[in-house]
PDB file of C-alpha atoms and ligand atoms in Angstrom:
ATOM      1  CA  UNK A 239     112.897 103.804  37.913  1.00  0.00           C
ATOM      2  CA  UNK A 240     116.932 104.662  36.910  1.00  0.00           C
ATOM      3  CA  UNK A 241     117.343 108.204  38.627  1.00  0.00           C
ATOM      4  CA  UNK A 242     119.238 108.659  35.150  1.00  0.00           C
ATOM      5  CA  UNK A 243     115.787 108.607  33.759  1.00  0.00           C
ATOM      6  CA  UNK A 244     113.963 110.744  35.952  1.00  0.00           C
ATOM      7  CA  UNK A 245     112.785 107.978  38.469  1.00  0.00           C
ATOM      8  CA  UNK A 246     113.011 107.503  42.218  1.00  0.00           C
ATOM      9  CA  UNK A 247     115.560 104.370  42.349  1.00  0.00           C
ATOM     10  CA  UNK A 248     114.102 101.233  43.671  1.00  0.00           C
ATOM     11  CA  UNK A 249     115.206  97.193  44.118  1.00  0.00           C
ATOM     12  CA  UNK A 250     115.102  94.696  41.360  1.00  0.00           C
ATOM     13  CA  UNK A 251     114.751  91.126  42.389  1.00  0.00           C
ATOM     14  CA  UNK A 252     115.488  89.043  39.803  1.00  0.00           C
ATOM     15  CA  UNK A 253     114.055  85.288  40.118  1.00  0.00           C
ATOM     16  CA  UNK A 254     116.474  82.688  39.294  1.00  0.00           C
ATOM     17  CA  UNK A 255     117.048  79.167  41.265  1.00  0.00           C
ATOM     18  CA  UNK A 256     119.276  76.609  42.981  1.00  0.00           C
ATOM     19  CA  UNK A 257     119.339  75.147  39.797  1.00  0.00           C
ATOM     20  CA  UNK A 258     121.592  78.437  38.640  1.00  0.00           C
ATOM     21  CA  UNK A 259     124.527  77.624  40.554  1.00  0.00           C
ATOM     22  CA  UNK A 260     124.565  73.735  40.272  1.00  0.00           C
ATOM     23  CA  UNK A 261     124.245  72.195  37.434  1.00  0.00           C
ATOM     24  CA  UNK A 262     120.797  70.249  36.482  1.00  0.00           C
ATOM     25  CA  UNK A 263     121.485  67.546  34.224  1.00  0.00           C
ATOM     26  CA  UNK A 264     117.823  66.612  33.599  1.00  0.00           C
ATOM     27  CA  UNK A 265     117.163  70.103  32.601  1.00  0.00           C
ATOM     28  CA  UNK A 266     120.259  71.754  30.862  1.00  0.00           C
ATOM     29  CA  UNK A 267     118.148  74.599  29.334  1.00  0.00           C
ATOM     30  CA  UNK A 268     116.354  75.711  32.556  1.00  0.00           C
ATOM     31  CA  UNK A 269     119.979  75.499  34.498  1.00  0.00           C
ATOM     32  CA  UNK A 270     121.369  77.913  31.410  1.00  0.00           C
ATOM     33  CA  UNK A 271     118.499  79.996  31.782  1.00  0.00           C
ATOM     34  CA  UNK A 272     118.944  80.089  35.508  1.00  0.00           C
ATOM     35  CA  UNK A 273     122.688  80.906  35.420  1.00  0.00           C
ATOM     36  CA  UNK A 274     121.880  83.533  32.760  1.00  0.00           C
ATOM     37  CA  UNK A 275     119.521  85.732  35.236  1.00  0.00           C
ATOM     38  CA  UNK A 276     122.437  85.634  37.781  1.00  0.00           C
ATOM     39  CA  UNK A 277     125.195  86.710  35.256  1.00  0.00           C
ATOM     40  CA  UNK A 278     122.718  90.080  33.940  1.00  0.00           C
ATOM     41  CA  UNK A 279     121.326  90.636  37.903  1.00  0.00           C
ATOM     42  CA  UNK A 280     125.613  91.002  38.626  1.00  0.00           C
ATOM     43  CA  UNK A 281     126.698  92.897  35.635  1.00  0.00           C
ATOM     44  CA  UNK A 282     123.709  94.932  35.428  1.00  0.00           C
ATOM     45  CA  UNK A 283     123.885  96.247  39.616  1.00  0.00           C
ATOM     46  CA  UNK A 284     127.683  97.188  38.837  1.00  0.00           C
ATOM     47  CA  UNK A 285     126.324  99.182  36.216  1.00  0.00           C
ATOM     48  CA  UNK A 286     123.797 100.469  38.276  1.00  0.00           C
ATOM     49  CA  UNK A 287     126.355 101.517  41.010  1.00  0.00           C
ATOM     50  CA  UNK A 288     128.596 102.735  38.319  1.00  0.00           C
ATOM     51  CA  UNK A 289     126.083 104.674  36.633  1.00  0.00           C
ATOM     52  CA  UNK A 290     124.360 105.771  39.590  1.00  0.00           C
ATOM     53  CA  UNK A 291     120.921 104.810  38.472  1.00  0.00           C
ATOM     54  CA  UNK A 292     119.856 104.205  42.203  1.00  0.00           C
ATOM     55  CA  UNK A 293     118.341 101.177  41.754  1.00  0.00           C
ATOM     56  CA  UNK A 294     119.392  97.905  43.751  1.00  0.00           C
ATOM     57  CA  UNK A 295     119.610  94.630  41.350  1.00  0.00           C
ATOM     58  CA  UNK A 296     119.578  91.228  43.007  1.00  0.00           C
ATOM     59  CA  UNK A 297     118.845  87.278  42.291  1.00  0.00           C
ATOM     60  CA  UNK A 298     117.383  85.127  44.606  1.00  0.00           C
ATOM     61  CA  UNK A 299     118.330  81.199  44.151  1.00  0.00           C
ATOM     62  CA  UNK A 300     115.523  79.088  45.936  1.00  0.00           C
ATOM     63  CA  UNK A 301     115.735  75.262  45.684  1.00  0.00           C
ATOM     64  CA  UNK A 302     112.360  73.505  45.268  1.00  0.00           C
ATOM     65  CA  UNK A 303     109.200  75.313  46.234  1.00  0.00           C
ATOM     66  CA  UNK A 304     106.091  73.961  46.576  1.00  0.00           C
ATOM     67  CA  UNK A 305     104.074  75.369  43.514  1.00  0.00           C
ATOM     68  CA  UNK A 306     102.672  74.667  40.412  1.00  0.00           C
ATOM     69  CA  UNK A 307     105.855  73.988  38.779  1.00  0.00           C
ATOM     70  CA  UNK A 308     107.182  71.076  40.640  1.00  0.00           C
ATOM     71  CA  UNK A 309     104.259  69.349  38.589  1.00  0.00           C
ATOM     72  CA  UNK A 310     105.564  70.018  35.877  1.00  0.00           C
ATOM     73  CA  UNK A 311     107.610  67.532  35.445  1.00  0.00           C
ATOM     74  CA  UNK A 312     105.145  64.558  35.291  1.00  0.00           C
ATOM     75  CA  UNK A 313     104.162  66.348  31.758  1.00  0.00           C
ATOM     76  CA  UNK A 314     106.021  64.644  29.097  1.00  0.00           C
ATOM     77  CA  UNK A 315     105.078  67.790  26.936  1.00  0.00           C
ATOM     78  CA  UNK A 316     106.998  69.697  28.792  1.00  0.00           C
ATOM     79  CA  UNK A 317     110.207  67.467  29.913  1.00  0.00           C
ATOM     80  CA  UNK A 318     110.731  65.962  26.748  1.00  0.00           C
ATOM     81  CA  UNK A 319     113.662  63.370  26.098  1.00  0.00           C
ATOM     82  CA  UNK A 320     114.247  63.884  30.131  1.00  0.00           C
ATOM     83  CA  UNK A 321     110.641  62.857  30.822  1.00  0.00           C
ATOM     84  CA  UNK A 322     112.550  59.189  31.800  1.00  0.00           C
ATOM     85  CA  UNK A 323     114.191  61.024  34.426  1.00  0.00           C
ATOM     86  CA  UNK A 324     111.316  62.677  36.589  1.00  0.00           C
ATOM     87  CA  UNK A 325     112.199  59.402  39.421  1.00  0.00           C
ATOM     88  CA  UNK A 326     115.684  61.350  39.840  1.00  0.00           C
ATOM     89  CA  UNK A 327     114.223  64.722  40.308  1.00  0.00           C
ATOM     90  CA  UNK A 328     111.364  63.487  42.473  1.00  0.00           C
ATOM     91  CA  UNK A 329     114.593  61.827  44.635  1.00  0.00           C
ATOM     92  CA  UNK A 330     116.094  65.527  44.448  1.00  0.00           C
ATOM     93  CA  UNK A 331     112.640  66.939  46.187  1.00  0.00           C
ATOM     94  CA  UNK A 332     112.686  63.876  48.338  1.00  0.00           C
ATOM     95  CA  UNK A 333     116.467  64.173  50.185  1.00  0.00           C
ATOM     96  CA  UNK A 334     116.969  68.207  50.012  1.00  0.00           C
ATOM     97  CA  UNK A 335     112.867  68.916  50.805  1.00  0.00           C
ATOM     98  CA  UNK A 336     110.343  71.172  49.638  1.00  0.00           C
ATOM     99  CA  UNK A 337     110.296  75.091  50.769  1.00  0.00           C
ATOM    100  CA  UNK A 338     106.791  76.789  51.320  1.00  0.00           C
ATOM    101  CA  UNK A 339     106.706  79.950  49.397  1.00  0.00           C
ATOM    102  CA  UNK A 340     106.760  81.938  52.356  1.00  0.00           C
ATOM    103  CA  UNK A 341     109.835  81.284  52.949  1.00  0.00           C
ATOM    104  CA  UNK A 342     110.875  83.136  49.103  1.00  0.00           C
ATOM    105  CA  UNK A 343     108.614  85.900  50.675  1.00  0.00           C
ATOM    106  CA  UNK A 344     110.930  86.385  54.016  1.00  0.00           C
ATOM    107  CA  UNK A 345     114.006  86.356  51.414  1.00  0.00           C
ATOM    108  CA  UNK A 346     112.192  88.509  49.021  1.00  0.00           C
ATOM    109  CA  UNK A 347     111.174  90.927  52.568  1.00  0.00           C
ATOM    110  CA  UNK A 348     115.164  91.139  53.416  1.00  0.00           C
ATOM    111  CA  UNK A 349     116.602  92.074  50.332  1.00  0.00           C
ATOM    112  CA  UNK A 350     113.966  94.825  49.822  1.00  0.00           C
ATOM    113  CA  UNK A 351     114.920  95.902  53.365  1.00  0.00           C
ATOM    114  CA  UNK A 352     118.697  95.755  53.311  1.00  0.00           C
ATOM    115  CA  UNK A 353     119.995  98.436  51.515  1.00  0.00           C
ATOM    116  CA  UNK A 354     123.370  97.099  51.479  1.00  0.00           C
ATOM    117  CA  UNK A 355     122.175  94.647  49.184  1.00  0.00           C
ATOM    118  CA  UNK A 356     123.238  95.254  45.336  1.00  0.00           C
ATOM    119  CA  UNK A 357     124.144  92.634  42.818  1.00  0.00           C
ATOM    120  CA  UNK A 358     123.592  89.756  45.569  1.00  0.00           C
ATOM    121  CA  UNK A 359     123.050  86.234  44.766  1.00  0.00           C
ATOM    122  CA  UNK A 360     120.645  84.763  48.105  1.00  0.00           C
ATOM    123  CA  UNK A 361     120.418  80.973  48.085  1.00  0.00           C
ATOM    124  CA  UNK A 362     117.039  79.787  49.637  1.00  0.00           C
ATOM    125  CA  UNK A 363     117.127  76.195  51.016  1.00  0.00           C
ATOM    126  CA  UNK A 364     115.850  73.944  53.542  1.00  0.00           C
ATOM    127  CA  UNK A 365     119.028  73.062  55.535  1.00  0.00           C
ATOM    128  CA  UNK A 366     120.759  76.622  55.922  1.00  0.00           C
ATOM    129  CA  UNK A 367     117.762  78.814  55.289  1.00  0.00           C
ATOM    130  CA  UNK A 368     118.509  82.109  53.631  1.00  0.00           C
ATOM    131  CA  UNK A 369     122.234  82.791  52.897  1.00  0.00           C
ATOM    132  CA  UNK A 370     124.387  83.914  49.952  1.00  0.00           C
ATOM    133  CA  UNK A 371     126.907  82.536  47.306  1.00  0.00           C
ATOM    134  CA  UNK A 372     130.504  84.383  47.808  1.00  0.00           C
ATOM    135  CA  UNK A 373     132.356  85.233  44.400  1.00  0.00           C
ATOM    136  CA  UNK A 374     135.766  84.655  44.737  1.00  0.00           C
ATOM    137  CA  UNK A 375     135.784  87.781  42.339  1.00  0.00           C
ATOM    138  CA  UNK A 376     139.135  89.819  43.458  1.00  0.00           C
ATOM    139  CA  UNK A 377     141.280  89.592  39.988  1.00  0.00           C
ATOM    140  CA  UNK A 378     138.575  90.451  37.879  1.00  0.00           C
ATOM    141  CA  UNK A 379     137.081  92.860  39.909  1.00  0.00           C
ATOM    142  CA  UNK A 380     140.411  94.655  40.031  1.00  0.00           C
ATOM    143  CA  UNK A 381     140.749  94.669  36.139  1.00  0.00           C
ATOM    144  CA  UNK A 382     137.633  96.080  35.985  1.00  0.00           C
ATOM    145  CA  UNK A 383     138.712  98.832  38.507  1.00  0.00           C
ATOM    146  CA  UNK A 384     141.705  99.608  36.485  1.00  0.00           C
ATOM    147  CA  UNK A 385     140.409  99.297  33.236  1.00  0.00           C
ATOM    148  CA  UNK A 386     137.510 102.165  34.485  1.00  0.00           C
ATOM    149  CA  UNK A 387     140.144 104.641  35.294  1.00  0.00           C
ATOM    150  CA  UNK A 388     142.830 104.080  32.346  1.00  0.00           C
ATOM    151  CA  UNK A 389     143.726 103.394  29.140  1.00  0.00           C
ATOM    152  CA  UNK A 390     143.274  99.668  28.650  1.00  0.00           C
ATOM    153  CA  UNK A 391     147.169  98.778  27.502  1.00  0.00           C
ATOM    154  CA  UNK A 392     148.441 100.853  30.299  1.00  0.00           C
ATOM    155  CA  UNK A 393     146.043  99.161  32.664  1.00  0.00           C
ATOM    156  CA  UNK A 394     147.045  95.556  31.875  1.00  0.00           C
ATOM    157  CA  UNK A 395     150.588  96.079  32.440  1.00  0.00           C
ATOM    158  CA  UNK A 396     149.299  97.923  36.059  1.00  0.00           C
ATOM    159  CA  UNK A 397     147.409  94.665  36.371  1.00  0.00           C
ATOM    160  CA  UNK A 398     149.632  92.293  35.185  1.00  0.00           C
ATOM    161  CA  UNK A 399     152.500  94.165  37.521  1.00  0.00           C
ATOM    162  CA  UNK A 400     150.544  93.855  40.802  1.00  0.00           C
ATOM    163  CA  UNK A 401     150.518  90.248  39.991  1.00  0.00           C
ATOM    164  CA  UNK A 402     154.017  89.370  40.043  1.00  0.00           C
ATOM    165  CA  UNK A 403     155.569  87.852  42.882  1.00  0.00           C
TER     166      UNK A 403
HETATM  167  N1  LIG B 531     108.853  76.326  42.540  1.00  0.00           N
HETATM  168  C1  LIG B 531     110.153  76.056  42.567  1.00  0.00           C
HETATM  169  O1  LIG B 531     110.599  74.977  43.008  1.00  0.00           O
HETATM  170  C2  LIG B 531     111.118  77.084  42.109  1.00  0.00           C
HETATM  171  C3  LIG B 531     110.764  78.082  41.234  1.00  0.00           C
HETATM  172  N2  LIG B 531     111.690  78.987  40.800  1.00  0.00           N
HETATM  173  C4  LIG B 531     111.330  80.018  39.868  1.00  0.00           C
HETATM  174  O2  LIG B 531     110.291  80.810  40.397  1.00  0.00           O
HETATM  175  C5  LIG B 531     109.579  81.431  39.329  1.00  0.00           C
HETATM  176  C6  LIG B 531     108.117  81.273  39.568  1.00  0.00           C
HETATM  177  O3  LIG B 531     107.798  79.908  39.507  1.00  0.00           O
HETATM  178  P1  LIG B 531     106.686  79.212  40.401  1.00  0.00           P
HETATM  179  O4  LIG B 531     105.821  80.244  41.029  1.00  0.00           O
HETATM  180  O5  LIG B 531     107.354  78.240  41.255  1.00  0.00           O
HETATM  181  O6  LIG B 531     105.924  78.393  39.300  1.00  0.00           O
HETATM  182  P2  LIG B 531     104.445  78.476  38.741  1.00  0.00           P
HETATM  183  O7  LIG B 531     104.347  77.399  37.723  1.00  0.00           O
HETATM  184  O8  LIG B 531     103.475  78.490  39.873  1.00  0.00           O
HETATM  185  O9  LIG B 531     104.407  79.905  38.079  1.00  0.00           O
HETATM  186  C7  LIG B 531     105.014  80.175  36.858  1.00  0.00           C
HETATM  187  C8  LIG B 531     104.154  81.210  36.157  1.00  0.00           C
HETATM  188  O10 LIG B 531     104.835  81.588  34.972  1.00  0.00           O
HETATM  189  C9  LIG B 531     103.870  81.684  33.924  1.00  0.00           C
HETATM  190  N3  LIG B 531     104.556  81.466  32.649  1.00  0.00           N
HETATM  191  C10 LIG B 531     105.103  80.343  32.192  1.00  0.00           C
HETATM  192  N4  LIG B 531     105.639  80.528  30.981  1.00  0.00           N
HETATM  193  C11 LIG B 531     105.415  81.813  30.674  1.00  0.00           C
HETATM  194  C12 LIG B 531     105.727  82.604  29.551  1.00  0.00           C
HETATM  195  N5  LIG B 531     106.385  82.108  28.525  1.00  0.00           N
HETATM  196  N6  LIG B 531     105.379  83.893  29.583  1.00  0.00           N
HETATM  197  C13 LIG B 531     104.740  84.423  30.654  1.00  0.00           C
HETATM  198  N7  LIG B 531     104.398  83.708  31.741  1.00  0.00           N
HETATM  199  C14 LIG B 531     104.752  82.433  31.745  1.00  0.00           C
HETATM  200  C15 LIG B 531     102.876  80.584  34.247  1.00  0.00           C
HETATM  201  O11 LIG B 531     101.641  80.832  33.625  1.00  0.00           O
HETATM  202  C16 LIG B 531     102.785  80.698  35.759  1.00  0.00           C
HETATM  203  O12 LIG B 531     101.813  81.635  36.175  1.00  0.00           O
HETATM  204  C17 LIG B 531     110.086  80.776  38.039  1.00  0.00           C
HETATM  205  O13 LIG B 531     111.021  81.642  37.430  1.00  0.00           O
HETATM  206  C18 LIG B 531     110.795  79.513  38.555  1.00  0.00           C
HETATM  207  O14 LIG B 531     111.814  79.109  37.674  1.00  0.00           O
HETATM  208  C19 LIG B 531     112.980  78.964  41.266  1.00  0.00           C
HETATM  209  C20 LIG B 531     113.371  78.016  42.127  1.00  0.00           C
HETATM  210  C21 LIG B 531     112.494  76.996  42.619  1.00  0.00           C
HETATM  211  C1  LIG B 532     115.712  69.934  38.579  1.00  0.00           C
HETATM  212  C2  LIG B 532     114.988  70.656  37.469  1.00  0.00           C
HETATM  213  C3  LIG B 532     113.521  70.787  37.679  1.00  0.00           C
HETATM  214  C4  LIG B 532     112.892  71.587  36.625  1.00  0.00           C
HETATM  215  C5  LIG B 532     111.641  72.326  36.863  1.00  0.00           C
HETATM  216  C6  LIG B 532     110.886  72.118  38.138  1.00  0.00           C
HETATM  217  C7  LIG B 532     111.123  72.780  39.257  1.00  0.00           C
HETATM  218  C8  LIG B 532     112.115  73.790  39.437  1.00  0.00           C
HETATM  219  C9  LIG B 532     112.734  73.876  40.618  1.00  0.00           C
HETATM  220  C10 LIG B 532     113.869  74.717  40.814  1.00  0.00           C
HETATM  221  O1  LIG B 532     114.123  75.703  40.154  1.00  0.00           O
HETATM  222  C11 LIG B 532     114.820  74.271  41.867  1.00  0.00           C
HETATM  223  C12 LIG B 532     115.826  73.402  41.183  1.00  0.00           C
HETATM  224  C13 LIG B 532     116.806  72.787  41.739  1.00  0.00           C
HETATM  225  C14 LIG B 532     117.100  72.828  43.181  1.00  0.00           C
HETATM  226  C15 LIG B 532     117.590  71.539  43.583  1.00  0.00           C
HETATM  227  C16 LIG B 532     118.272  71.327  44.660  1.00  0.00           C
HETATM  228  C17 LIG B 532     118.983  72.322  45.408  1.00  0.00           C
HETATM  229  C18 LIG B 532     118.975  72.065  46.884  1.00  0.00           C
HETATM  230  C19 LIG B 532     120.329  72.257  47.428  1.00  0.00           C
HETATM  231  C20 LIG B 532     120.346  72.170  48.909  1.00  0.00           C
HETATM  232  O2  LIG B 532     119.313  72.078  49.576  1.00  0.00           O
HETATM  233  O3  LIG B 532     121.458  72.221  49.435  1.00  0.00           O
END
């Protein structure tokens, strides 16, 4: 797919959840997993514009969908020691709702249509619909720009500088 490798470019979509960006306590390893797929989807379309491989990487963040999964968690097999809390995630479904998977197919249709799209991070829910989490990224981002084009020593103290008040 990487036009590094020969391929044509092309858009990743990377599947991650609601449960990425805020914190589920009655699943702590499905929220790490979650935040996980948005940390690689960012660093890996930077490298991808960097790199010029072509290829668009994004995450998309729905909250609950009606499938399979929300079942799920009636299955002590599957939830163990939080199996006693299925009454708080069934109150989750209950107050912020239940999206039909078209509506992950509409968010899945825009970011293969907007080409402006790269390393993007679309939140799915019931009250606001499609939209996207901002990263408050400036400082970082402009270490990273600086540390691309010089030495890294030279480019802290060009950080650091720009800093100062
Ligand atoms: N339904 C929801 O409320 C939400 C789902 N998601 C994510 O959407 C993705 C798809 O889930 P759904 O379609 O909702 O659930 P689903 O339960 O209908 O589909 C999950 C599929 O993954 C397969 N699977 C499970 N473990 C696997 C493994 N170890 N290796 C290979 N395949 C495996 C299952 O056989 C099943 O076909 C998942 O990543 C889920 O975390 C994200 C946000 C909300
Ligand atoms: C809560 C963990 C459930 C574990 C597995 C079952 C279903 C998975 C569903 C999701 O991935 C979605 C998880 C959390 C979304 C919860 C609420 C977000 C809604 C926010 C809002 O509408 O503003």
């Amino acid at each position: 797919m990487s036009r590094a490798c020969g391929g044509n470019g092309g858009v990743i979509i990377n599947v991650s959840s609601m449960a990425g960006l805020m914190p589920a306590p009655q699943q702590p390893v499905y929220t790490a997993t979650k935040c996980g797929v948005i940390g690689f989807t960012r660093a890996m379309a930077e490298t991808s514009k960097r790199e010029n491989y072509g290829v668009r990487i994004n995450t998309m963040c729905p909250a609950f969908v009606n499938t399979p999964i929300l079942k799920t968690i009636d299955e002590e097999e599957n939830m163990g020691k939080y199996f006693k809390d299925r009454d708080a995630i069934r109150k989750m479904m209950s107050n912020f709702g239940i999206l039909e998977p078209a509506a992950v197919a509409d968010g899945l249709m825009k970011i293969i249509e907007d080409e402006t799209l790269n390393g993007a991070v679309m939140k799915i829910t019931k009250t606001k619909g499609i939209h996207f989490e901002d990263y408050a990224t400036g400082y970082l981002q402009e270490v990273q720009e600086v540390v691309m084009r010089k030495d890294p020593e030279e480019a802290n103290e060009e950080v650091t500088e720009s800093r100062k008040c």
